Coordinates of C-alpha atoms and ligand atoms in Angstrom, one line a residue:
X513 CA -25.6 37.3 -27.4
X514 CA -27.9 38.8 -29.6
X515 CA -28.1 41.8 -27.5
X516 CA -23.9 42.5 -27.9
X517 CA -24.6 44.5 -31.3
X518 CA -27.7 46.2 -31.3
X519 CA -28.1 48.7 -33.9
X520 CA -30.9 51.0 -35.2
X521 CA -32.2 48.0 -37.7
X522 CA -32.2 45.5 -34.8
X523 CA -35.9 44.4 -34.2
X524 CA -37.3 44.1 -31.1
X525 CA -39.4 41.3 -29.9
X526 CA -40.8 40.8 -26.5
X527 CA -43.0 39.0 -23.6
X528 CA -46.0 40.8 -22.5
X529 CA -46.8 39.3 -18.8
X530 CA -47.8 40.5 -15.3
X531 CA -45.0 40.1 -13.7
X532 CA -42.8 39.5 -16.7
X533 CA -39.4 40.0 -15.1
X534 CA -39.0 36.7 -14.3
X535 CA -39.5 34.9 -16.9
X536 CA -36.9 32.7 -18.9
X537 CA -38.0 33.8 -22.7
X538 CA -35.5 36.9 -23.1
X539 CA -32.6 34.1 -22.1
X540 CA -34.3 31.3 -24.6
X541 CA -34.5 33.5 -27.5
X542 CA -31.7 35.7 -27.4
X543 CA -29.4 32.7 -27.4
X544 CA -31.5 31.5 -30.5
X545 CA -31.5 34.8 -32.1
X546 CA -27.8 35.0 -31.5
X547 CA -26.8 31.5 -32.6
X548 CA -29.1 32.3 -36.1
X549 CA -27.0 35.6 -36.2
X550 CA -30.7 37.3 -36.7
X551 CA -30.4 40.7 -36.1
X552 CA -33.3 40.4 -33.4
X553 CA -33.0 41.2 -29.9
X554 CA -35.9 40.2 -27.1
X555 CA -37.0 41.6 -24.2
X556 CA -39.7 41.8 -21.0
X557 CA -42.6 44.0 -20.7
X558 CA -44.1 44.3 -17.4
X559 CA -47.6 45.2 -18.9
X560 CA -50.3 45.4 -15.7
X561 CA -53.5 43.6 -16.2
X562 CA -56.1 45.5 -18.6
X563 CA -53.0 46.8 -20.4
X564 CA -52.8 44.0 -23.2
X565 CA -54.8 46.0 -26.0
X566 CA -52.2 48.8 -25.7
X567 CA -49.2 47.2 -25.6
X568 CA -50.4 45.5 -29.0
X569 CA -51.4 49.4 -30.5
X570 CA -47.5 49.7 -28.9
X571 CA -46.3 46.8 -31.5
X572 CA -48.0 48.3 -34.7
X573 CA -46.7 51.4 -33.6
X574 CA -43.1 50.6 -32.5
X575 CA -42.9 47.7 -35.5
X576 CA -42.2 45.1 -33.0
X577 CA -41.4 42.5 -34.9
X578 CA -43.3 39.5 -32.3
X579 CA -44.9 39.3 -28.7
X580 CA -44.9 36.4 -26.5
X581 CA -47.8 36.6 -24.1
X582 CA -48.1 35.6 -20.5
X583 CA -50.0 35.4 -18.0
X584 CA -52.8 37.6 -17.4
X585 CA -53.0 39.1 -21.1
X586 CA -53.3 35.6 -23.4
X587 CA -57.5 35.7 -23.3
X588 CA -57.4 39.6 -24.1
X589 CA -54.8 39.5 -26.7
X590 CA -57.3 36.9 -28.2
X591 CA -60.5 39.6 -28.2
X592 CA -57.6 42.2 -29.9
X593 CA -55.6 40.7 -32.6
X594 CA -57.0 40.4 -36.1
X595 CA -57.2 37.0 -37.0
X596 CA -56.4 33.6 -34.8
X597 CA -54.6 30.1 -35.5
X598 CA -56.9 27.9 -34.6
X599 CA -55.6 26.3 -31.4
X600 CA -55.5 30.1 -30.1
X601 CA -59.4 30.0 -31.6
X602 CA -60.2 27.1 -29.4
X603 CA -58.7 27.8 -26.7
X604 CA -59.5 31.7 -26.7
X605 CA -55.6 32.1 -25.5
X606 CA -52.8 33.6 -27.7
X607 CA -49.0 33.4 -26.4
X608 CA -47.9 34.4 -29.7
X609 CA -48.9 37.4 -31.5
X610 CA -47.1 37.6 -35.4
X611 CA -46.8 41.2 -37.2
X612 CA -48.0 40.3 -40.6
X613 CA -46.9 42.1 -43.7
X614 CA -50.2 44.3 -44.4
X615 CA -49.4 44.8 -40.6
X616 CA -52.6 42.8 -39.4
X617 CA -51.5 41.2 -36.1
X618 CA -52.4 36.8 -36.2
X619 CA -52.5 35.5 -32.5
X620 CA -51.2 31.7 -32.7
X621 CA -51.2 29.5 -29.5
X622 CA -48.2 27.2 -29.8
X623 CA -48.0 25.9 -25.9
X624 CA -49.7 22.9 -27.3
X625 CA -47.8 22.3 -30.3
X626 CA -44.9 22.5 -28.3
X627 CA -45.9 19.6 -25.7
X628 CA -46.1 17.9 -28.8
X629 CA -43.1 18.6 -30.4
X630 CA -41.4 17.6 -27.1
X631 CA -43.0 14.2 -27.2
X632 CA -42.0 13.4 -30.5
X633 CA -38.2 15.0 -29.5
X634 CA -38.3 12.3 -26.9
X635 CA -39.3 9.4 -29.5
X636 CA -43.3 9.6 -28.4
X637 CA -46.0 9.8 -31.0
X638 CA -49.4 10.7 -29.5
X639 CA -51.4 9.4 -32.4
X640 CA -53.2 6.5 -31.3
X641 CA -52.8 7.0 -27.6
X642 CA -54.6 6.4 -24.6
X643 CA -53.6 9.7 -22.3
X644 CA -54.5 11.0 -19.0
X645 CA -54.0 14.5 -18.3
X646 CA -54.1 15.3 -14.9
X647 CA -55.3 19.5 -14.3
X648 CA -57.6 21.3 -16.0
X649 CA -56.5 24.6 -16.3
X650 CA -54.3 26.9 -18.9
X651 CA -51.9 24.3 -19.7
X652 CA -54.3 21.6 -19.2
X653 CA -56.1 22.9 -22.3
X654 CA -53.7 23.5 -24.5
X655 CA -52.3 19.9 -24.0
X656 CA -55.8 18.7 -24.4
X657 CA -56.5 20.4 -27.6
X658 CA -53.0 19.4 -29.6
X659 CA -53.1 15.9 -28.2
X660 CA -56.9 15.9 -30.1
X661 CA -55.5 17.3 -33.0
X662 CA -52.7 14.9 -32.9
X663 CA -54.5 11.9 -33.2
X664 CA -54.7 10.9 -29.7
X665 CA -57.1 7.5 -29.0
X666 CA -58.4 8.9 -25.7
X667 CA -58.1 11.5 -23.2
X668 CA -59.3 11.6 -19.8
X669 CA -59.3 14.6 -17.6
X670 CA -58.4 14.0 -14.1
X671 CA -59.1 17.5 -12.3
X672 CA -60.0 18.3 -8.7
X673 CA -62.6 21.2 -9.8
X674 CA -65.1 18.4 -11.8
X675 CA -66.2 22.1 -14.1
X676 CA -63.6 22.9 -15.1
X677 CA -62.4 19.3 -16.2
X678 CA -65.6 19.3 -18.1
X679 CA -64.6 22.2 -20.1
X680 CA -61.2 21.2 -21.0
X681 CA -62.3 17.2 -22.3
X682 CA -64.7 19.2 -23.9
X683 CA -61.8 20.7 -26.4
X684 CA -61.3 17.4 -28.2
X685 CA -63.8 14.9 -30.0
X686 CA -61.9 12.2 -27.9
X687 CA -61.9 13.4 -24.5
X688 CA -63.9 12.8 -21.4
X689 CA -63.5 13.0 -17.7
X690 CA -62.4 10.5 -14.9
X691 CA -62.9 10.9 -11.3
X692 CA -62.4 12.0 -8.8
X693 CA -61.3 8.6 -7.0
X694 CA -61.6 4.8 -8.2
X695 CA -62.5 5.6 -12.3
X696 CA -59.4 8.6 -12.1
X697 CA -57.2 5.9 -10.7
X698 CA -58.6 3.2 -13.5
X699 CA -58.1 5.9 -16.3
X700 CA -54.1 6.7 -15.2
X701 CA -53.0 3.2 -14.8
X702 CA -54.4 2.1 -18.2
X703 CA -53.4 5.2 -20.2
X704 CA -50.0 5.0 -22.5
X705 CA -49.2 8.9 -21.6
X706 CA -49.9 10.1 -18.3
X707 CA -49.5 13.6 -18.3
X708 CA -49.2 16.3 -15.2
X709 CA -50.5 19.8 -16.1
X710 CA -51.4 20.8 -12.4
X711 CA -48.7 22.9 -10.7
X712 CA -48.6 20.1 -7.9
X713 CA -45.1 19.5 -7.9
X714 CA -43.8 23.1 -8.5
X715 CA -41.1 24.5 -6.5
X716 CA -42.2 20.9 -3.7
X717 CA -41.9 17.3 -3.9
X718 CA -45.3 16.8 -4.0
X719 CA -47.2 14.0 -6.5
X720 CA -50.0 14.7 -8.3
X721 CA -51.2 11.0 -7.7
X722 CA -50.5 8.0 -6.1
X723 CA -47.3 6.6 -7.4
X724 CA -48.0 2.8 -6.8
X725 CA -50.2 3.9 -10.5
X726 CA -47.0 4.1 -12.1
X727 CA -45.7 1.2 -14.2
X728 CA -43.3 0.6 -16.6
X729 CA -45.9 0.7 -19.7
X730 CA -46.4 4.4 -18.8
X731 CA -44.6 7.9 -20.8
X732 CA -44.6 10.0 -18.1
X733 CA -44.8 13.7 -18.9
X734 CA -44.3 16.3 -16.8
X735 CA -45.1 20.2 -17.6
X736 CA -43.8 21.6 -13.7
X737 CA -40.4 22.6 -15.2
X738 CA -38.7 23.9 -11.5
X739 CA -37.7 21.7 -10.3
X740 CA -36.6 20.1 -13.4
X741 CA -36.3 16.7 -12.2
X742 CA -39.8 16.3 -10.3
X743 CA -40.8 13.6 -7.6
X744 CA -43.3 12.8 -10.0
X745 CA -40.6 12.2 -12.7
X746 CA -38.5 10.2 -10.2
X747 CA -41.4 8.1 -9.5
X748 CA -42.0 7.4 -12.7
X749 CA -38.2 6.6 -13.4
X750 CA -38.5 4.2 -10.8
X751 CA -41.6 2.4 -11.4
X752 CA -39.7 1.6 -15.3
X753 CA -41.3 4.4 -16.9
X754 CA -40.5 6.8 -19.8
X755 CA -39.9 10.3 -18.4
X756 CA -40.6 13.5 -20.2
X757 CA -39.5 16.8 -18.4
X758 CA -41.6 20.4 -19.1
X759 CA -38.4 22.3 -20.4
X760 CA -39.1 20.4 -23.9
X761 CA -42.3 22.0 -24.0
X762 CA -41.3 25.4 -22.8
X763 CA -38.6 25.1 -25.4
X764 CA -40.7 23.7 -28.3
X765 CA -43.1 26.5 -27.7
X766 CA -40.4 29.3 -28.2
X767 CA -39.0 27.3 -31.1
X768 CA -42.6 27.6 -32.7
X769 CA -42.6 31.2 -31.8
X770 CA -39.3 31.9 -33.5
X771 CA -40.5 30.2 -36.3
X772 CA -43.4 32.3 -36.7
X773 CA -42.0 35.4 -36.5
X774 CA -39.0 34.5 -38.4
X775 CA -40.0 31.9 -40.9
X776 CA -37.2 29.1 -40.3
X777 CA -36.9 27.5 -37.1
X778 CA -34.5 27.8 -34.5
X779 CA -32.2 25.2 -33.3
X780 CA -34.1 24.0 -29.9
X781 CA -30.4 22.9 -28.3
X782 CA -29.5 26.2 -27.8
X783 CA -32.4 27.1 -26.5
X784 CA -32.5 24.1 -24.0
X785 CA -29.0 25.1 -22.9
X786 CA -29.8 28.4 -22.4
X787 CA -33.0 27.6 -20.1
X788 CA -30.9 25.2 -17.9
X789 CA -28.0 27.9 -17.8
X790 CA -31.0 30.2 -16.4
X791 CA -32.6 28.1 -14.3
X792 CA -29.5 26.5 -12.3
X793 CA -29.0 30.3 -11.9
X794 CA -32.1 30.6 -9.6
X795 CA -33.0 29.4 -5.9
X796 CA -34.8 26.3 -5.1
Ligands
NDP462 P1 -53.6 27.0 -13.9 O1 -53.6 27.8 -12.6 O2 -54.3 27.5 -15.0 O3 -54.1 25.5 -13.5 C1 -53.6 24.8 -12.4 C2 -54.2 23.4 -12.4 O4 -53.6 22.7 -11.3 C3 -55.7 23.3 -12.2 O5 -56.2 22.2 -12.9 C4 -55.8 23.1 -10.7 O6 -57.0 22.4 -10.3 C5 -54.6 22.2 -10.5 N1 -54.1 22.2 -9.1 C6 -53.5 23.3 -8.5 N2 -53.2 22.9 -7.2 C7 -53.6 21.6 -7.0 C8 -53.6 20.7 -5.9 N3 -53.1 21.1 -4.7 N4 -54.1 19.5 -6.1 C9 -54.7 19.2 -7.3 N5 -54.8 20.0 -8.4 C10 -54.2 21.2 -8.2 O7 -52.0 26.8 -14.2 P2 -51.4 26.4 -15.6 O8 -52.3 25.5 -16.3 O9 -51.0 27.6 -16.3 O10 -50.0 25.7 -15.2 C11 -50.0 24.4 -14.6 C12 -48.6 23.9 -14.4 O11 -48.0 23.8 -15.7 C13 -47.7 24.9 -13.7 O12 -46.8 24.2 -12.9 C14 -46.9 25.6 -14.8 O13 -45.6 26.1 -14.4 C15 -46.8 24.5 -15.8 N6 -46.6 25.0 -17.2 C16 -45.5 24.6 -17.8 C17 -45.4 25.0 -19.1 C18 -44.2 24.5 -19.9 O14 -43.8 25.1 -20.9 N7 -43.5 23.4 -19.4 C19 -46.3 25.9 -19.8 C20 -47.4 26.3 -19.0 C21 -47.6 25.8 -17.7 P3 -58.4 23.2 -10.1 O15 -59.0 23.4 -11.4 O16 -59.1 22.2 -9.2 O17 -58.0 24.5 -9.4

């Protein structure tokens, strides 16, 4: 544990969020850190809404050495940081936020990259496929915009709010939207990836569409992470479809972080083992 020797040349690096003290980064990380032997140590800030600008004044001040951010802060951290990556640029979202030498702070997004990183962990290369995303918001977008920049063939938006599909095809040159009803169940069934970024399915056995779509042609990817193994991914299983779980991208996305901040990447394993460690921990 990374936390077992902390000295005064440890650096600390953190998640901003509202709440923040539930989230599974400081477990993820610290077991990275720790299995590196990087003398780095990571920890939760509950920082209230409005409060993002301060706690980043708070990381040029303190020399935090990198700050996750969560929800409520990732659109504000975008307006405050220096410079942006440009997935966080598109997207107007930062989850990352790097301390650079001059001690300029660079606001990445890697949520994205990190779906995509899963995909390929799991033997799936995006470039040249047909995908349906199904949701429209956060996650939605940043799935949207890396599957674009991966070389994706098509992407269709499936959303139950037709505006804010609209806005999230509108991130790559490839996508468009489908739906709602005959032309959303047309663009699932003849998509290669079908990929659930709604929360339909979190913490319930809900499906976010009707399973008799499924078919054994289909990658099935699933971003609702609790429960891990989702009645959408069960579905899938059973219909003879490749199944990809949404630890690999909360995983990959923290891998990408540690990379940033450290400059040589983690080993994703550990990380894996220490989110399921976490997770089986909690209810439901
Ligand atoms: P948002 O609140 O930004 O978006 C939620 C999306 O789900 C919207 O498109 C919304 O549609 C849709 N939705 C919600 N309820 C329903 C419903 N009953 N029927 C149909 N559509 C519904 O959330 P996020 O994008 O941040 O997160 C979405 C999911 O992805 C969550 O489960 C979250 O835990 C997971 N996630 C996983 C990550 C990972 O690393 N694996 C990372 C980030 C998120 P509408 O626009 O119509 O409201």
């Amino acid at each position: 544990m990374a936390g077992s020797r902390i000295t005064a040349v440890t650096t600390v690096a953190g998640v901003i969020g509202w709440p923040a003290r539930h989230s599974l980064s400081p477990a993820l990380h610290n077991a990275a850190f720790a299995a590196a032997g990087a003398d780095w140590v990571y920890v939760a800030f509950e920082v209230p809404p409005g409060g993002a600008r301060g706690a980043l004044e708070a990381m040029r001040a303190l020399g935090i050495g990198g700050l996750s951010v969560t929800m409520p802060h990732k659109a504000e951290v975008a307006d405050a940081v220096d410079a942006l990556d440009p997935a966080a640029a598109a997207l107007h979202s930062v989850n990352t936020v790097v301390r650079e030498d001059d001690g300029s702070l660079t606001g990445h997004s890697t949520d994205g990259a990190g779906f995509v990183a899963s995909l390929r962990e799991a033997g799936v290369d995006p470039r040249g496929a047909r995908v349906a995303v199904l949701g429209a918001g956060a996650a939605a977008r940043a799935v949207v915009d890396a599957l674009g920049r991966a070389g994706a063939a098509e992407l269709v938006v499936v959303n139950r709010t037709p505006d804010a599909a609209e806005r999230c095809a509108a991130l790559a040159p490839v996508g468009r939207v489908a739906g709602p009803g005959p032309a959303a169940a047309d663009a699932v069934r003849e998509a290669d990836l079908v990929v659930n970024a709604t929360s339909v399915g979190m913490g319930s056995a809900e499906l976010p569409l009707d399973a008799r779509l499924l078919h054994a042609g289909h990658v099935v990817a699933d971003l609702v992470y609790h429960p891990l193994r989702t009645a959408l991914l069960d579905a899938a299983a059973a219909a003879g479809a490749c199944t990809v779980d949404g630890l690999g991208m909360l995983v990959h996305q923290a891998a990408l972080q540690q990379q940033l901040w450290l400059g040589v990447a983690p080993d994703a394993a550990v990380m894996r083992t220490a989110a399921l460690r976490e997770l089986a921990a909690r209810p439901g």
